[in-house]
Amino acid sequence: MRIFDPHIHMTSRTTDDYERMAAAGVRAVVEPAFWLGQPRTGVGSFTDYFDSLIGWEPFRAGQFGVRHHATVALNPKEANDPRCRPVLEVLPRYLEKDGVVAVGEIGYDSMTPEEDEVFAVQLALAVAHDLPALVHTPHRDKARGVERSLAVVAESGIEPGRVVLDHLNEVTVELVHDTGCWLGFSIYPDTKMSPPRMVELLKVYGTERVLVNSAADWGRSDPLLTRATGEAMLLAGFTDDDVDRVLWRNPVEFYGQSGRLDLGDVDAPGPTFAGNSILRGGS
Ligand SMILES: [Zn+2]
């Protein structure tokens, strides 16, 4: 099983995770820029973070045979902090980098006017830089958040096929599946979406325009839930080809729209190299 996790925050994970992921078949990841828990107080913390997403982290992933790309954005939560607003001015520089394959995570946290504005500005940046967009949907008041996100996406003029609405569930998928946007699902250990629930959704909505991710970060999460979902699909009667489509070809198609997805030799169907030690730059 070859796996591309289209949304995972490896900065928050250990090298043990890279080892386990590589052993489970994860060969490529996309790491969206997000909220780090501790509020950032100025633009410099963001640029250091973005640099690490396109520099250090791909290097670290490469030690385990995992290909790493990133998305950059001012995340919805910090869009509310005026100290973070100047991040919007440095984004164009990052949106031109080779390893950046989308604008994200953007969207809503608490649905404030500040979030409205920052969301719209960043969708315009996606259009201007010819990049797809990764839209985070809020964990509270989700249905209203999805409706409002779809309205902002429609207003922006971005082509729906270049947008994924992430963290969907059984209720919100209904709102998105006819819009032409991609359907993103984050599989969590004990809340929200689980592998068996995901399989039920795939039975109803099919495998087209569906992205399945672990969204693993510094919270309770599990980077191997992509693999668990693939196994649950097989048990439910989906074919190897269906699994390959959902866990590999779909993310390749979605982020491939950036023109920057570079999978090198991890694309081959056979087993891939998984090292067991990590080089430390400069030591
Ligand atoms: Zn995330």
Short mmCIF file of C-alpha atoms and ligand atoms in Angstrom, two decimals:
data_model
loop_
_atom_site.label_atom_id
_atom_site.label_comp_id
_atom_site.label_asym_id
_atom_site.label_seq_id
_atom_site.Cartn_x
_atom_site.Cartn_y
_atom_site.Cartn_z
CA MET A 1 0.00 0.00 0.00
CA ARG A 2 1.53 3.34 -1.02
CA ILE A 3 0.27 6.25 1.05
CA PHE A 4 0.38 10.02 0.61
CA ASP A 5 -0.80 11.82 3.76
CA PRO A 6 -2.13 15.12 2.38
CA HIS A 7 -2.35 16.87 5.77
CA ILE A 8 0.01 16.13 8.65
CA HIS A 9 2.02 18.40 10.97
CA MET A 10 5.34 16.57 11.11
CA THR A 11 7.02 19.46 12.97
CA SER A 12 5.07 18.21 16.00
CA ARG A 13 6.04 14.56 15.50
CA THR A 14 9.12 12.52 16.36
CA THR A 15 11.49 10.61 14.12
CA ASP A 16 9.91 7.43 15.54
CA ASP A 17 6.76 8.51 13.73
CA TYR A 18 8.65 8.91 10.44
CA GLU A 19 10.04 5.40 10.90
CA ARG A 20 6.63 3.89 11.64
CA MET A 21 5.01 5.83 8.80
CA ALA A 22 7.63 4.72 6.28
CA ALA A 23 7.24 1.11 7.43
CA ALA A 24 3.45 1.43 7.00
CA GLY A 25 3.78 2.64 3.40
CA VAL A 26 3.69 6.43 3.83
CA ARG A 27 5.98 7.78 1.11
CA ALA A 28 4.80 11.37 0.76
CA VAL A 29 3.26 14.01 3.00
CA VAL A 30 2.01 17.57 2.78
CA GLU A 31 2.52 19.66 5.91
CA PRO A 32 0.21 22.67 6.15
CA ALA A 33 1.28 25.69 8.17
CA PHE A 34 -0.92 25.93 11.24
CA TRP A 35 -1.34 27.22 14.76
CA LEU A 36 1.44 26.02 17.08
CA GLY A 37 -0.53 26.28 20.34
CA GLN A 38 1.67 29.02 21.80
CA PRO A 39 0.56 32.36 20.32
CA ARG A 40 3.15 33.96 18.07
CA THR A 41 3.82 37.62 18.66
CA GLY A 42 5.38 38.75 15.41
CA VAL A 43 6.11 37.99 11.80
CA GLY A 44 9.62 36.66 12.50
CA SER A 45 8.27 33.56 14.26
CA PHE A 46 6.23 32.82 11.16
CA THR A 47 9.09 33.22 8.69
CA ASP A 48 11.32 30.94 10.78
CA TYR A 49 8.49 28.41 10.86
CA PHE A 50 7.82 28.65 7.11
CA ASP A 51 11.56 28.29 6.43
CA SER A 52 11.60 25.14 8.53
CA LEU A 53 8.61 23.76 6.59
CA ILE A 54 10.45 24.14 3.30
CA GLY A 55 13.98 23.46 4.58
CA TRP A 56 14.61 21.37 7.66
CA GLU A 57 11.45 19.26 7.60
CA PRO A 58 11.82 17.97 4.00
CA PHE A 59 15.43 17.12 4.87
CA ARG A 60 14.35 15.24 7.99
CA ALA A 61 11.59 13.40 6.09
CA GLY A 62 14.04 12.46 3.36
CA GLN A 63 16.11 10.45 5.86
CA PHE A 64 13.18 8.04 6.02
CA GLY A 65 12.42 7.96 2.32
CA VAL A 66 9.39 10.23 2.82
CA ARG A 67 8.82 13.06 0.34
CA HIS A 68 7.73 16.27 2.08
CA HIS A 69 5.93 19.32 0.67
CA ALA A 70 4.25 22.20 2.49
CA THR A 71 1.40 24.66 2.29
CA VAL A 72 1.79 28.13 3.79
CA ALA A 73 -0.72 30.64 5.12
CA LEU A 74 -1.74 32.72 8.11
CA ASN A 75 -3.92 30.22 10.01
CA PRO A 76 -7.53 31.13 10.93
CA LYS A 77 -6.93 31.32 14.68
CA GLU A 78 -4.00 33.75 14.47
CA ALA A 79 -5.81 35.78 11.82
CA ASN A 80 -7.49 37.41 14.84
CA ASP A 81 -4.23 38.74 16.31
CA PRO A 82 -3.20 42.09 14.81
CA ARG A 83 0.46 41.30 15.60
CA CYS A 84 0.28 38.45 13.06
CA ARG A 85 -1.37 40.39 10.25
CA PRO A 86 1.95 41.40 8.57
CA VAL A 87 2.37 37.69 7.72
CA LEU A 88 0.11 38.40 4.75
CA GLU A 89 2.83 40.63 3.32
CA VAL A 90 5.52 37.94 3.38
CA LEU A 91 3.30 35.17 2.01
CA PRO A 92 3.78 36.02 -1.70
CA ARG A 93 7.51 35.34 -1.31
CA TYR A 94 6.80 31.85 0.12
CA LEU A 95 4.08 31.06 -2.39
CA GLU A 96 6.77 31.14 -5.09
CA LYS A 97 8.92 28.44 -3.44
CA ASP A 98 9.33 25.03 -5.07
CA GLY A 99 8.25 22.98 -2.05
CA VAL A 100 5.01 24.94 -1.52
CA VAL A 101 2.07 23.19 -3.19
CA ALA A 102 -0.96 25.14 -1.87
CA VAL A 103 -2.17 28.04 0.25
CA GLY A 104 -3.29 26.70 3.65
CA GLU A 105 -4.57 26.16 6.19
CA ILE A 106 -7.00 28.98 5.64
CA GLY A 107 -10.67 29.30 6.61
CA TYR A 108 -12.53 29.84 9.85
CA ASP A 109 -11.90 29.25 13.52
CA SER A 110 -14.45 31.45 15.34
CA MET A 111 -15.91 33.12 12.23
CA THR A 112 -14.92 36.69 13.14
CA PRO A 113 -14.80 39.63 10.70
CA GLU A 114 -10.97 39.44 10.88
CA GLU A 115 -11.12 35.81 9.76
CA ASP A 116 -13.46 36.77 6.90
CA GLU A 117 -10.97 39.28 5.64
CA VAL A 118 -7.85 37.13 5.99
CA PHE A 119 -9.61 34.16 4.37
CA ALA A 120 -10.63 36.22 1.33
CA VAL A 121 -7.19 37.80 0.96
CA GLN A 122 -5.53 34.39 0.99
CA LEU A 123 -7.93 32.88 -1.56
CA ALA A 124 -7.00 35.81 -3.79
CA LEU A 125 -3.34 34.92 -3.23
CA ALA A 126 -4.06 31.33 -4.28
CA VAL A 127 -5.60 32.60 -7.51
CA ALA A 128 -2.75 35.04 -8.12
CA HIS A 129 -0.09 32.37 -7.55
CA ASP A 130 -2.02 29.69 -9.43
CA LEU A 131 -2.09 27.39 -6.39
CA PRO A 132 -4.74 25.14 -4.84
CA ALA A 133 -6.15 26.05 -1.42
CA LEU A 134 -6.55 23.95 1.72
CA VAL A 135 -9.53 25.14 3.76
CA HIS A 136 -9.79 24.14 7.41
CA THR A 137 -13.40 23.90 8.62
CA PRO A 138 -14.06 24.90 12.23
CA HIS A 139 -14.51 22.26 14.92
CA ARG A 140 -17.33 24.23 16.59
CA ASP A 141 -20.46 25.22 14.70
CA LYS A 142 -19.15 23.16 11.79
CA ALA A 143 -22.13 23.25 9.44
CA ARG A 144 -22.39 27.03 9.53
CA GLY A 145 -18.61 27.26 9.12
CA VAL A 146 -18.72 25.07 6.02
CA GLU A 147 -21.61 27.03 4.48
CA ARG A 148 -19.83 30.29 5.05
CA SER A 149 -16.54 28.88 3.72
CA LEU A 150 -18.26 27.74 0.53
CA ALA A 151 -19.73 31.22 0.06
CA VAL A 152 -16.31 32.86 0.43
CA VAL A 153 -14.76 30.32 -1.95
CA ALA A 154 -17.47 30.98 -4.55
CA GLU A 155 -17.03 34.72 -4.21
CA SER A 156 -13.26 34.50 -4.67
CA GLY A 157 -13.52 33.11 -8.18
CA ILE A 158 -11.08 30.27 -7.48
CA GLU A 159 -11.95 27.14 -9.44
CA PRO A 160 -13.74 24.73 -7.03
CA GLY A 161 -11.60 21.80 -8.23
CA ARG A 162 -8.58 23.60 -6.76
CA VAL A 163 -10.07 23.79 -3.26
CA VAL A 164 -10.31 21.13 -0.54
CA LEU A 165 -12.62 21.58 2.43
CA ASP A 166 -11.02 19.60 5.20
CA HIS A 167 -12.16 17.98 8.45
CA LEU A 168 -15.58 17.10 7.01
CA ASN A 169 -18.00 14.67 8.67
CA GLU A 170 -21.29 12.91 7.83
CA VAL A 171 -23.23 16.17 8.13
CA THR A 172 -20.94 18.64 6.37
CA VAL A 173 -20.04 16.31 3.47
CA GLU A 174 -23.62 16.83 2.28
CA LEU A 175 -22.98 20.54 1.91
CA VAL A 176 -19.79 20.12 -0.12
CA HIS A 177 -20.15 17.09 -2.36
CA ASP A 178 -22.05 18.82 -5.17
CA THR A 179 -19.91 21.97 -5.23
CA GLY A 180 -16.97 20.64 -7.24
CA CYS A 181 -14.63 21.19 -4.27
CA TRP A 182 -12.59 18.29 -2.93
CA LEU A 183 -13.76 16.48 0.20
CA GLY A 184 -11.13 16.26 2.94
CA PHE A 185 -11.46 13.91 5.92
CA SER A 186 -9.19 13.83 8.95
CA ILE A 187 -9.15 10.48 10.73
CA TYR A 188 -8.73 10.83 14.49
CA PRO A 189 -8.12 8.22 17.23
CA ASP A 190 -11.30 8.60 19.24
CA THR A 191 -13.35 11.60 18.20
CA LYS A 192 -14.69 13.01 14.96
CA MET A 193 -13.94 10.75 11.96
CA SER A 194 -12.78 7.11 12.40
CA PRO A 195 -11.66 4.51 9.78
CA PRO A 196 -15.00 2.59 9.89
CA ARG A 197 -17.01 5.82 9.53
CA MET A 198 -14.75 6.86 6.64
CA VAL A 199 -15.42 3.55 4.88
CA GLU A 200 -19.17 4.13 5.18
CA LEU A 201 -18.78 7.58 3.61
CA LEU A 202 -16.72 6.15 0.74
CA LYS A 203 -19.51 3.66 0.07
CA VAL A 204 -22.00 6.51 -0.26
CA TYR A 205 -19.94 9.22 -1.97
CA GLY A 206 -17.40 7.14 -3.92
CA THR A 207 -13.65 7.65 -4.15
CA GLU A 208 -13.55 10.64 -6.49
CA ARG A 209 -12.29 14.00 -5.18
CA VAL A 210 -11.77 12.50 -1.70
CA LEU A 211 -8.67 13.13 0.42
CA VAL A 212 -8.04 11.15 3.60
CA ASN A 213 -5.48 12.44 6.09
CA SER A 214 -4.36 11.90 9.67
CA ALA A 215 -4.03 15.63 10.45
CA ALA A 216 -1.61 14.41 13.13
CA ASP A 217 -0.19 17.27 15.19
CA TRP A 218 0.72 18.06 18.82
CA GLY A 219 -2.73 16.95 20.01
CA ARG A 220 -4.17 13.49 20.37
CA SER A 221 -3.70 12.05 16.89
CA ASP A 222 -2.16 9.11 15.04
CA PRO A 223 -0.09 9.30 11.83
CA LEU A 224 -0.91 5.67 10.98
CA LEU A 225 -4.67 6.21 10.64
CA THR A 226 -4.30 6.64 6.88
CA ARG A 227 -3.01 3.07 6.73
CA ALA A 228 -5.78 1.88 9.08
CA THR A 229 -8.34 3.45 6.74
CA GLY A 230 -6.82 1.65 3.73
CA GLU A 231 -7.04 -1.64 5.61
CA ALA A 232 -10.64 -0.96 6.67
CA MET A 233 -11.48 -0.26 2.99
CA LEU A 234 -10.03 -3.61 1.91
CA LEU A 235 -11.93 -5.45 4.63
CA ALA A 236 -15.14 -3.79 3.44
CA GLY A 237 -14.61 -5.03 -0.11
CA PHE A 238 -12.91 -2.06 -1.78
CA THR A 239 -10.14 -3.10 -4.20
CA ASP A 240 -6.41 -2.39 -4.01
CA ASP A 241 -6.97 0.04 -6.85
CA ASP A 242 -9.66 1.91 -4.87
CA VAL A 243 -7.26 2.21 -1.93
CA ASP A 244 -4.45 3.40 -4.19
CA ARG A 245 -6.76 6.00 -5.65
CA VAL A 246 -7.84 7.41 -2.29
CA LEU A 247 -4.51 7.18 -0.49
CA TRP A 248 -2.14 7.97 -3.37
CA ARG A 249 -3.52 9.10 -6.72
CA ASN A 250 -6.08 11.56 -5.31
CA PRO A 251 -3.57 13.62 -3.30
CA VAL A 252 -1.16 13.48 -6.26
CA GLU A 253 -3.94 14.85 -8.48
CA PHE A 254 -5.01 17.56 -6.05
CA TYR A 255 -1.58 18.94 -5.15
CA GLY A 256 -0.27 18.19 -8.65
CA GLN A 257 -2.37 21.19 -9.72
CA SER A 258 0.38 23.35 -8.23
CA GLY A 259 2.78 22.12 -10.92
CA ARG A 260 5.33 21.67 -8.13
CA LEU A 261 4.74 18.19 -6.78
CA ASP A 262 8.08 16.43 -7.03
CA LEU A 263 7.77 12.78 -6.04
CA GLY A 264 11.16 11.70 -7.41
CA ASP A 265 11.47 7.95 -7.03
CA VAL A 266 8.94 7.47 -4.19
CA ASP A 267 6.24 7.06 -6.84
CA ALA A 268 7.40 3.53 -7.81
CA PRO A 269 4.97 0.75 -6.84
CA GLY A 270 7.65 -1.39 -5.08
CA PRO A 271 9.00 -1.03 -1.51
CA THR A 272 10.86 2.14 -0.70
CA PHE A 273 13.92 2.89 1.40
CA ALA A 274 13.29 3.46 5.08
CA GLY A 275 16.40 4.48 7.01
CA ASN A 276 16.66 4.08 10.77
CA SER A 277 18.84 7.00 11.73
CA ILE A 278 18.64 10.71 11.10
CA LEU A 279 21.36 13.05 9.98
CA ARG A 280 21.57 16.18 12.05
CA GLY A 281 22.49 19.19 9.95
CA GLY A 282 25.85 20.62 11.05
CA SER A 283 26.81 17.87 13.49
ZN ZN B 1 -4.05 20.80 10.42
#
